[in-house]
């Protein structure tokens, strides 16, 4: 048995049967990190002593024949934009290079309560802005399937850590695709929960009306386990809610499933190999008795520009707090204005500065109506499109990304080309829906993901449907 290849549920069973200890499981993952992190650069920081201490606690419970939860003793990696008390939280930005989190994010608190073993913090695009993890101030993460290629972004470090067996599972955050797209590029499972299903307290904000924390895992079953552990209403996040829906496993059948395939998603721009693999995955559902229905999302082509206007606007407001006074990096200058200007000018990388300028512009008087307000109207149209589609179908299937993992450096100088990688994921955040990327095939050694979009709070239905593909 190779300890680092185990899923959450396999590792849990192994601990229960005393086939290995939590400390051994933890050590095995650190061995992998030591061997591979130099090349892959999934982790920005590791916390070995802390992790081994935590693992020991689970071993003590087991030795005392006490109950322990499914996540107890299981190694997890946390995206470095989610606060873990006492650990650095950089958001992959120079401006927060030495910032130490003063408290735990709610999701971290929940995982710790279950006895999770936090291995360290993973790389990302600075402030979760990007699609390739190349925008990190500390250097890019490499795709474990092909080191010359990107792992996707912005949770590229988390996805690569799981794909390379350096962590059993990881947490990421998804504003416009940042859990799903790297999951697709690295061949793992990634869930963006319904907006509000998971607390955002302790997640450094990118665009607050889109951000959600989600799991990256080796299997659909694991994604479900982690989602169950982190979801729920939190008094520290007024947008969080208790989800109402659950379905009984025995009620679910592929035969009763009506799957929508949006015609607007299979047009020019999509890699033909990706299209072929996704279509053949959809065929498997059809063969199993699901009804495949072509649906239309007529405003799909406007989702991407609307997303970039709204998310940049929210980001420009959220990032105003990094002024060289309250947090982290500070440039000592004679005048206060220069402290602000120089700290922000040197502390933020080029993509973050671009978004702040774009967002400030879109929100400024005279342009607000023309850009921000219109983008919000488009957002409503996108929501209506999904509502209409869900009158006919239970779920919508699409590719997660129109392209295969691309070469490091290939798109970094062309922001528009980079933004287009998100064309299939951003509308889900505009509408606040849940969606999951599940591996559905490969082109050579490069993985392809199928995106399953569900109705609000029907994550369980998505899990059931996605698990079918793993059979
Ligand atoms: N690539 C998108 C962006 O740059 C999505 C980022 C994310 O989901 N955090 O905004």
Coordinates of C-alpha atoms and ligand atoms in Angstrom, one line a residue:
X1 CA 0.0 0.0 0.0
X2 CA 1.4 3.4 -0.9
X3 CA 0.2 5.8 1.8
X4 CA 0.3 8.9 -0.4
X5 CA -2.0 7.4 -2.9
X6 CA -4.9 6.9 -0.5
X7 CA -8.2 8.8 -0.7
X8 CA -9.7 10.3 2.4
X9 CA -12.0 7.4 3.0
X10 CA -9.3 4.8 2.3
X11 CA -6.9 6.6 4.7
X12 CA -9.6 6.8 7.3
X13 CA -10.3 3.0 7.0
X14 CA -6.6 2.3 7.2
X15 CA -6.2 4.4 10.4
X16 CA -9.2 2.6 11.9
X17 CA -7.8 -0.8 11.2
X18 CA -4.4 0.3 12.5
X19 CA -2.7 -0.5 9.2
X20 CA -0.6 2.6 9.7
X21 CA -0.6 5.5 12.1
X22 CA -1.5 9.1 11.4
X23 CA 2.1 10.1 12.0
X24 CA 3.2 7.7 9.3
X25 CA 0.6 9.0 6.9
X26 CA 1.8 12.5 7.6
X27 CA 5.5 11.7 7.2
X28 CA 4.8 9.9 3.9
X29 CA 3.3 13.1 2.6
X30 CA 6.2 15.2 3.8
X31 CA 8.6 12.8 2.0
X32 CA 6.7 13.4 -1.2
X33 CA 6.8 17.2 -0.6
X34 CA 10.5 17.1 -0.1
X35 CA 11.0 15.1 -3.2
X36 CA 8.7 17.0 -5.5
X37 CA 8.0 20.5 -4.3
X38 CA 11.2 22.0 -5.7
X39 CA 10.1 21.1 -9.2
X40 CA 6.3 21.5 -8.8
X41 CA 6.3 24.4 -6.3
X42 CA 2.8 23.6 -5.0
X43 CA 3.6 24.7 -1.5
X44 CA 4.7 28.2 -0.5
X45 CA 5.2 27.1 3.1
X46 CA 5.1 23.8 5.0
X47 CA 4.4 23.3 8.7
X48 CA 5.9 19.9 9.5
X49 CA 6.3 20.1 13.3
X50 CA 2.8 21.4 13.7
X51 CA 1.4 18.7 11.4
X52 CA 3.2 15.9 13.1
X53 CA 1.9 17.1 16.5
X54 CA -1.7 17.2 15.1
X55 CA -1.3 13.7 13.6
X56 CA -0.1 12.4 17.0
X57 CA -3.4 13.6 18.6
X58 CA -5.3 11.3 16.2
X59 CA -3.0 8.4 17.0
X60 CA -3.6 9.0 20.7
X61 CA -7.4 8.9 20.1
X62 CA -7.0 5.7 18.2
X63 CA -4.7 4.2 20.9
X64 CA -7.3 5.1 23.5
X65 CA -10.0 3.4 21.4
X66 CA -11.9 6.7 21.1
X67 CA -14.1 7.7 18.2
X68 CA -12.5 9.9 15.6
X69 CA -14.0 11.7 12.6
X70 CA -13.4 10.9 8.9
X71 CA -11.0 13.8 8.5
X72 CA -9.0 13.1 11.7
X73 CA -5.4 12.5 11.0
X74 CA -5.8 13.1 7.2
X75 CA -3.2 15.5 5.7
X76 CA -4.7 18.6 3.9
X77 CA -3.1 21.6 2.1
X78 CA -4.7 25.0 2.4
X79 CA -4.6 27.7 -0.3
X80 CA -2.5 30.6 0.9
X81 CA -5.5 33.0 0.8
X82 CA -7.3 31.2 3.6
X83 CA -6.3 32.2 7.1
X84 CA -4.7 29.7 9.5
X85 CA -4.0 31.2 12.8
X86 CA -0.3 31.8 13.5
X87 CA 0.7 30.9 9.9
X88 CA 1.7 33.3 7.2
X89 CA -1.0 34.2 4.8
X90 CA 0.5 35.9 1.7
X91 CA -2.2 35.6 -1.0
X92 CA 1.0 35.1 -3.1
X93 CA 1.5 38.9 -2.9
X94 CA 4.6 40.8 -1.9
X95 CA 2.2 43.2 0.0
X96 CA 1.4 40.4 2.4
X97 CA 4.7 38.6 2.3
X98 CA 5.1 38.8 6.1
X99 CA 1.5 38.8 7.2
X100 CA 0.7 36.3 9.9
X101 CA -3.0 35.3 10.3
X102 CA -4.4 36.4 13.6
X103 CA -7.3 33.9 13.5
X104 CA -8.6 30.8 11.7
X105 CA -11.0 31.0 8.8
X106 CA -14.2 29.3 9.7
X107 CA -13.5 26.5 7.3
X108 CA -10.1 25.9 8.9
X109 CA -11.7 26.0 12.4
X110 CA -14.1 23.3 11.2
X111 CA -11.4 21.1 9.8
X112 CA -9.2 21.5 12.9
X113 CA -12.2 20.5 15.0
X114 CA -12.3 17.3 13.1
X115 CA -8.6 16.7 13.7
X116 CA -7.4 17.6 10.2
X117 CA -3.6 17.7 9.7
X118 CA -2.6 20.9 8.0
X119 CA 0.6 20.4 6.0
X120 CA 1.1 23.9 4.8
X121 CA -0.1 26.7 2.5
X122 CA -0.3 26.4 -1.3
X123 CA 0.6 28.7 -4.1
X124 CA -1.9 30.7 -6.1
X125 CA -2.2 33.7 -8.5
X126 CA -1.7 36.9 -6.5
X127 CA -5.0 37.6 -4.7
X128 CA -6.6 34.8 -6.7
X129 CA -6.4 36.8 -9.9
X130 CA -5.4 34.7 -12.9
X131 CA -5.9 31.4 -14.5
X132 CA -2.5 29.7 -14.4
X133 CA -0.8 30.3 -11.0
X134 CA 1.8 32.3 -12.9
X135 CA 0.8 35.5 -11.2
X136 CA 2.3 34.5 -7.9
X137 CA 4.8 36.9 -6.6
X138 CA 6.9 33.9 -5.5
X139 CA 7.0 32.0 -8.8
X140 CA 4.8 29.7 -10.8
X141 CA 3.5 26.2 -9.9
X142 CA 4.1 23.5 -12.5
X143 CA 1.6 20.9 -13.6
X144 CA 2.6 17.5 -12.2
X145 CA 1.4 15.8 -15.5
X146 CA 3.9 17.9 -17.5
X147 CA 6.2 20.3 -15.7
X148 CA 6.5 22.6 -18.7
X149 CA 2.8 23.4 -18.4
X150 CA 0.6 25.4 -16.0
X151 CA -1.5 23.7 -13.3
X152 CA -4.4 26.1 -14.0
X153 CA -5.3 28.8 -11.5
X154 CA -5.8 30.3 -9.2
X155 CA -5.8 27.3 -6.9
X156 CA -3.0 25.8 -8.9
X157 CA -0.9 25.0 -5.9
X158 CA -3.8 23.1 -4.2
X159 CA -4.6 21.2 -7.4
X160 CA -1.0 20.2 -8.0
X161 CA -0.5 19.2 -4.4
X162 CA -3.3 16.7 -4.6
X163 CA -2.4 15.5 -8.1
X164 CA 1.2 14.8 -7.1
X165 CA 0.1 13.0 -3.9
X166 CA 1.7 15.7 -1.7
X167 CA -1.7 16.1 0.2
X168 CA -4.7 13.8 0.4
X169 CA -7.0 16.8 -0.3
X170 CA -6.8 20.6 -0.4
X171 CA -8.9 23.7 0.0
X172 CA -9.1 26.3 -2.8
X173 CA -11.2 29.3 -3.5
X174 CA -13.3 30.0 -6.6
X175 CA -14.3 33.4 -7.8
X176 CA -14.6 32.7 -11.5
X177 CA -13.3 29.1 -11.9
X178 CA -10.3 28.9 -9.6
X179 CA -11.2 25.6 -8.0
X180 CA -12.7 23.9 -11.1
X181 CA -10.2 25.0 -13.8
X182 CA -7.0 23.8 -11.9
X183 CA -8.9 20.6 -10.9
X184 CA -9.5 20.0 -14.6
X185 CA -5.9 20.8 -15.6
X186 CA -4.4 18.6 -12.9
X187 CA -6.9 15.7 -13.2
X188 CA -8.5 16.0 -9.8
X189 CA -12.0 16.7 -8.6
X190 CA -12.9 20.3 -7.7
X191 CA -16.2 21.7 -6.3
X192 CA -17.4 25.3 -6.3
X193 CA -20.3 25.2 -3.8
X194 CA -23.5 27.3 -4.1
X195 CA -22.8 30.9 -3.1
X196 CA -23.5 31.0 0.6
X197 CA -23.1 27.3 1.3
X198 CA -19.6 27.7 2.8
X199 CA -18.6 30.6 5.0
X200 CA -16.1 33.1 3.5
X201 CA -15.0 34.3 6.9
X202 CA -11.2 34.3 6.9
X203 CA -10.9 34.1 3.1
X204 CA -9.0 37.1 1.9
X205 CA -11.5 38.8 -0.4
X206 CA -11.2 39.0 -4.1
X207 CA -14.7 39.7 -5.3
X208 CA -17.1 39.1 -2.4
X209 CA -20.3 38.4 -4.4
X210 CA -18.5 35.6 -6.2
X211 CA -16.0 34.0 -3.8
X212 CA -16.6 30.6 -2.5
X213 CA -14.2 28.1 -0.8
X214 CA -14.2 24.6 -2.2
X215 CA -12.4 21.2 -1.9
X216 CA -9.9 19.7 -4.4
X217 CA -9.8 15.9 -4.0
X218 CA -8.9 12.7 -5.6
X219 CA -12.4 11.4 -5.8
X220 CA -16.0 12.6 -5.8
X221 CA -16.7 10.8 -2.6
X222 CA -13.9 12.8 -0.9
X223 CA -15.2 16.1 -2.3
X224 CA -18.5 15.2 -0.6
X225 CA -16.8 14.4 2.7
X226 CA -15.0 17.7 2.7
X227 CA -18.0 19.7 1.6
X228 CA -20.1 18.2 4.4
X229 CA -17.3 19.2 6.8
X230 CA -17.0 22.9 5.8
X231 CA -20.5 23.9 4.8
X232 CA -23.2 25.6 6.9
X233 CA -24.3 28.9 8.2
X234 CA -21.8 31.0 10.1
X235 CA -22.6 34.0 12.2
X236 CA -19.3 35.6 11.0
X237 CA -20.5 35.6 7.4
X238 CA -24.0 37.0 6.8
X239 CA -24.2 35.7 3.3
X240 CA -23.8 32.1 4.5
X241 CA -26.9 29.9 4.9
X242 CA -27.8 26.4 6.0
X243 CA -28.5 24.4 2.9
X244 CA -32.0 23.0 2.7
X245 CA -31.6 20.3 0.1
X246 CA -30.4 16.8 0.4
X247 CA -31.3 13.8 -1.6
X248 CA -31.5 10.3 -0.5
X249 CA -29.0 8.2 -2.4
X250 CA -31.6 5.6 -3.2
X251 CA -33.7 8.2 -5.0
X252 CA -31.0 9.0 -7.5
X253 CA -30.9 7.3 -10.8
X254 CA -29.0 8.2 -13.9
X255 CA -32.1 7.0 -15.9
X256 CA -34.2 9.8 -14.5
X257 CA -31.6 12.4 -15.1
X258 CA -32.2 15.2 -17.7
X259 CA -28.9 16.6 -18.7
X260 CA -28.7 20.0 -20.5
X261 CA -25.9 20.6 -23.0
X262 CA -25.7 24.3 -23.8
X263 CA -25.2 24.9 -27.5
X264 CA -23.4 28.2 -26.9
X265 CA -20.5 26.3 -25.2
X266 CA -19.5 24.2 -28.1
X267 CA -18.5 26.9 -30.6
X268 CA -15.3 28.3 -31.9
X269 CA -12.5 28.6 -29.4
X270 CA -12.9 25.2 -28.0
X271 CA -10.0 22.7 -28.5
X272 CA -11.4 19.9 -30.7
X273 CA -9.8 17.2 -28.6
X274 CA -11.4 18.6 -25.5
X275 CA -14.7 18.7 -27.2
X276 CA -14.4 15.1 -28.3
X277 CA -13.6 13.8 -24.8
X278 CA -16.4 15.8 -23.1
X279 CA -18.9 14.7 -25.7
X280 CA -17.9 11.1 -25.2
X281 CA -18.3 11.4 -21.4
X282 CA -21.8 12.8 -22.0
X283 CA -22.5 9.8 -24.3
X284 CA -21.8 7.5 -21.3
X285 CA -24.7 9.1 -19.4
X286 CA -26.9 8.8 -22.4
X287 CA -26.1 5.1 -22.8
X288 CA -27.0 4.6 -19.1
X289 CA -30.4 6.1 -19.8
X290 CA -30.1 9.8 -19.1
X291 CA -31.9 12.1 -21.3
X292 CA -29.6 14.6 -23.1
X293 CA -31.3 17.9 -24.0
X294 CA -29.7 20.7 -26.0
X295 CA -30.4 23.9 -24.0
X296 CA -29.6 27.5 -24.8
X297 CA -27.9 30.1 -22.5
X298 CA -28.3 33.0 -24.9
X299 CA -26.3 35.5 -22.8
X300 CA -23.3 33.2 -22.4
X301 CA -21.1 35.3 -24.6
X302 CA -21.6 38.4 -22.3
X303 CA -20.8 36.5 -19.1
X304 CA -17.1 36.9 -19.4
X305 CA -17.0 40.7 -19.9
X306 CA -19.6 41.2 -17.2
X307 CA -17.6 39.0 -14.8
X308 CA -14.4 41.0 -15.4
X309 CA -16.1 44.3 -14.9
X310 CA -17.9 43.3 -11.7
X311 CA -15.1 41.2 -10.2
X312 CA -12.5 44.0 -10.9
X313 CA -14.9 46.6 -9.4
X314 CA -15.3 44.5 -6.2
X315 CA -11.6 43.8 -6.1
X316 CA -10.7 47.5 -6.4
X317 CA -12.8 48.1 -3.3
X318 CA -11.6 45.1 -1.4
X319 CA -8.0 45.8 -2.0
X320 CA -8.2 49.4 -0.8
X321 CA -7.3 48.2 2.7
X322 CA -3.7 47.4 1.6
X323 CA -2.4 50.9 2.1
X324 CA 1.1 50.3 3.6
X325 CA -0.2 51.2 7.0
X326 CA -2.7 48.5 8.2
X327 CA -1.0 45.4 6.7
X328 CA 2.3 44.0 5.6
X329 CA 4.6 45.7 3.2
X330 CA 5.2 49.4 3.8
X331 CA 7.4 51.8 1.9
X332 CA 8.8 54.4 4.2
X333 CA 8.3 57.8 2.5
X334 CA 8.2 61.4 3.6
X335 CA 4.6 62.1 2.8
X336 CA 1.6 59.9 3.7
X337 CA 0.4 59.9 0.1
X338 CA 3.8 58.6 -1.0
X339 CA 3.6 55.8 1.5
X340 CA 0.2 54.8 0.0
X341 CA 1.4 55.1 -3.6
X342 CA 4.8 53.4 -3.2
X343 CA 3.5 50.6 -1.0
X344 CA 0.7 49.8 -3.3
X345 CA 2.8 50.4 -6.5
X346 CA 5.6 48.1 -5.4
X347 CA 3.6 45.7 -3.2
X348 CA 1.0 44.6 -5.9
X349 CA 2.0 42.8 -9.0
X350 CA 1.0 43.8 -12.6
X351 CA -2.3 41.8 -12.8
X352 CA -3.6 43.1 -9.4
X353 CA -2.7 46.7 -10.4
X354 CA -4.5 46.2 -13.7
X355 CA -7.7 45.0 -11.9
X356 CA -7.6 47.8 -9.5
X357 CA -7.4 50.3 -12.3
X358 CA -10.1 48.6 -14.3
X359 CA -12.4 48.4 -11.3
X360 CA -11.9 51.9 -10.1
X361 CA -12.6 53.1 -13.7
X362 CA -15.8 51.1 -14.0
X363 CA -17.0 52.4 -10.6
X364 CA -16.1 56.1 -11.2
X365 CA -18.8 58.7 -11.8
X366 CA -19.7 59.0 -15.4
X367 CA -18.7 55.4 -16.2
X368 CA -20.6 53.6 -13.5
X369 CA -23.8 53.5 -15.5
X370 CA -22.1 52.5 -18.7
X371 CA -20.0 49.7 -17.3
X372 CA -20.8 48.5 -13.7
X373 CA -24.5 48.9 -13.9
X374 CA -24.8 47.3 -17.3
X375 CA -22.6 44.4 -16.2
X376 CA -25.0 43.9 -13.3
X377 CA -27.9 43.8 -15.8
X378 CA -26.1 41.2 -17.7
X379 CA -25.6 39.3 -14.5
X380 CA -29.4 39.2 -14.1
X381 CA -29.8 37.9 -17.6
X382 CA -27.3 35.2 -17.1
X383 CA -29.2 34.1 -13.9
X384 CA -32.5 34.1 -15.9
X385 CA -30.8 31.9 -18.6
X386 CA -29.9 29.3 -16.1
X387 CA -33.4 29.5 -14.4
X388 CA -35.0 28.9 -17.8
X389 CA -32.6 26.0 -18.6
X390 CA -33.4 24.4 -15.2
X391 CA -37.1 24.3 -16.1
X392 CA -36.2 21.6 -18.7
X393 CA -33.2 19.9 -17.2
X394 CA -31.8 18.8 -13.8
X395 CA -28.1 19.6 -14.5
X396 CA -26.0 21.2 -17.2
X397 CA -22.8 19.5 -18.5
X398 CA -20.0 21.5 -20.2
X399 CA -16.3 21.3 -20.6
X400 CA -14.6 22.9 -17.5
X401 CA -12.0 24.7 -19.8
X402 CA -12.0 25.2 -23.5
X403 CA -8.3 24.3 -23.7
X404 CA -5.8 21.8 -22.4
X405 CA -3.2 22.9 -19.8
X406 CA -1.0 25.4 -21.7
X407 CA 2.7 26.0 -21.6
X408 CA 4.1 28.2 -18.8
X409 CA 4.7 31.6 -20.3
X410 CA 2.3 31.0 -23.3
X411 CA -0.4 33.5 -22.2
X412 CA 1.1 35.5 -19.5
X413 CA 1.7 38.6 -21.7
X414 CA -1.8 38.5 -23.1
X415 CA -4.4 39.2 -20.4
X416 CA -7.3 38.7 -22.8
X417 CA -6.2 35.3 -23.9
X418 CA -5.7 34.4 -20.2
X419 CA -9.2 35.7 -19.3
X420 CA -10.7 33.5 -22.1
X421 CA -9.7 30.4 -20.3
X422 CA -12.5 31.1 -17.9
X423 CA -15.2 31.3 -20.5
X424 CA -17.1 28.2 -19.2
X425 CA -16.7 28.8 -15.5
X426 CA -17.4 32.5 -14.7
X427 CA -21.1 32.4 -15.5
X428 CA -21.6 29.9 -12.7
X429 CA -20.2 32.4 -10.2
X430 CA -22.3 35.2 -11.7
X431 CA -25.4 33.0 -11.0
X432 CA -24.1 31.7 -7.6
X433 CA -24.6 28.1 -8.7
X434 CA -22.8 25.0 -7.6
X435 CA -20.5 23.2 -10.1
X436 CA -18.0 20.5 -10.0
X437 CA -15.2 19.5 -12.3
X438 CA -14.5 15.8 -12.6
X439 CA -11.8 14.2 -14.7
X440 CA -13.3 12.6 -17.9
X441 CA -10.3 11.7 -20.0
X442 CA -6.9 12.6 -21.3
X443 CA -5.2 13.9 -24.4
X444 CA -1.8 12.3 -24.2
X445 CA -0.9 12.8 -20.6
X446 CA -3.0 16.0 -20.2
X447 CA -6.2 15.7 -18.2
X448 CA -9.6 17.0 -19.3
X449 CA -12.4 17.9 -16.9
X450 CA -16.2 17.7 -17.3
X451 CA -18.1 20.5 -15.5
X452 CA -21.4 19.5 -13.9
X453 CA -23.5 22.5 -13.1
X454 CA -26.4 22.0 -10.6
X455 CA -29.3 23.9 -9.1
X456 CA -28.7 26.0 -6.0
X457 CA -27.8 23.8 -2.9
X458 CA -28.2 20.6 -4.9
X459 CA -24.6 19.6 -4.4
X460 CA -25.6 16.1 -3.5
X461 CA -27.2 15.6 -6.8
X462 CA -24.0 16.8 -8.5
X463 CA -21.9 14.3 -6.4
X464 CA -24.2 11.4 -7.4
X465 CA -24.0 12.3 -11.1
X466 CA -20.2 12.9 -11.0
X467 CA -19.5 9.6 -9.2
X468 CA -21.1 7.7 -12.2
X469 CA -18.1 8.8 -14.3
X470 CA -15.7 7.2 -11.9
X471 CA -17.2 3.8 -12.1
Ligands
LIG1 N1 -9.4 33.5 -13.5 C1 -10.5 34.3 -12.9 C2 -9.9 35.6 -12.5 O1 -8.8 35.9 -12.7 C3 -11.0 33.5 -11.7 C4 -10.2 33.7 -10.5 C5 -10.8 33.0 -9.3 O2 -11.7 32.2 -9.5 N2 -10.3 33.3 -8.2 O3 -10.7 36.4 -12.0

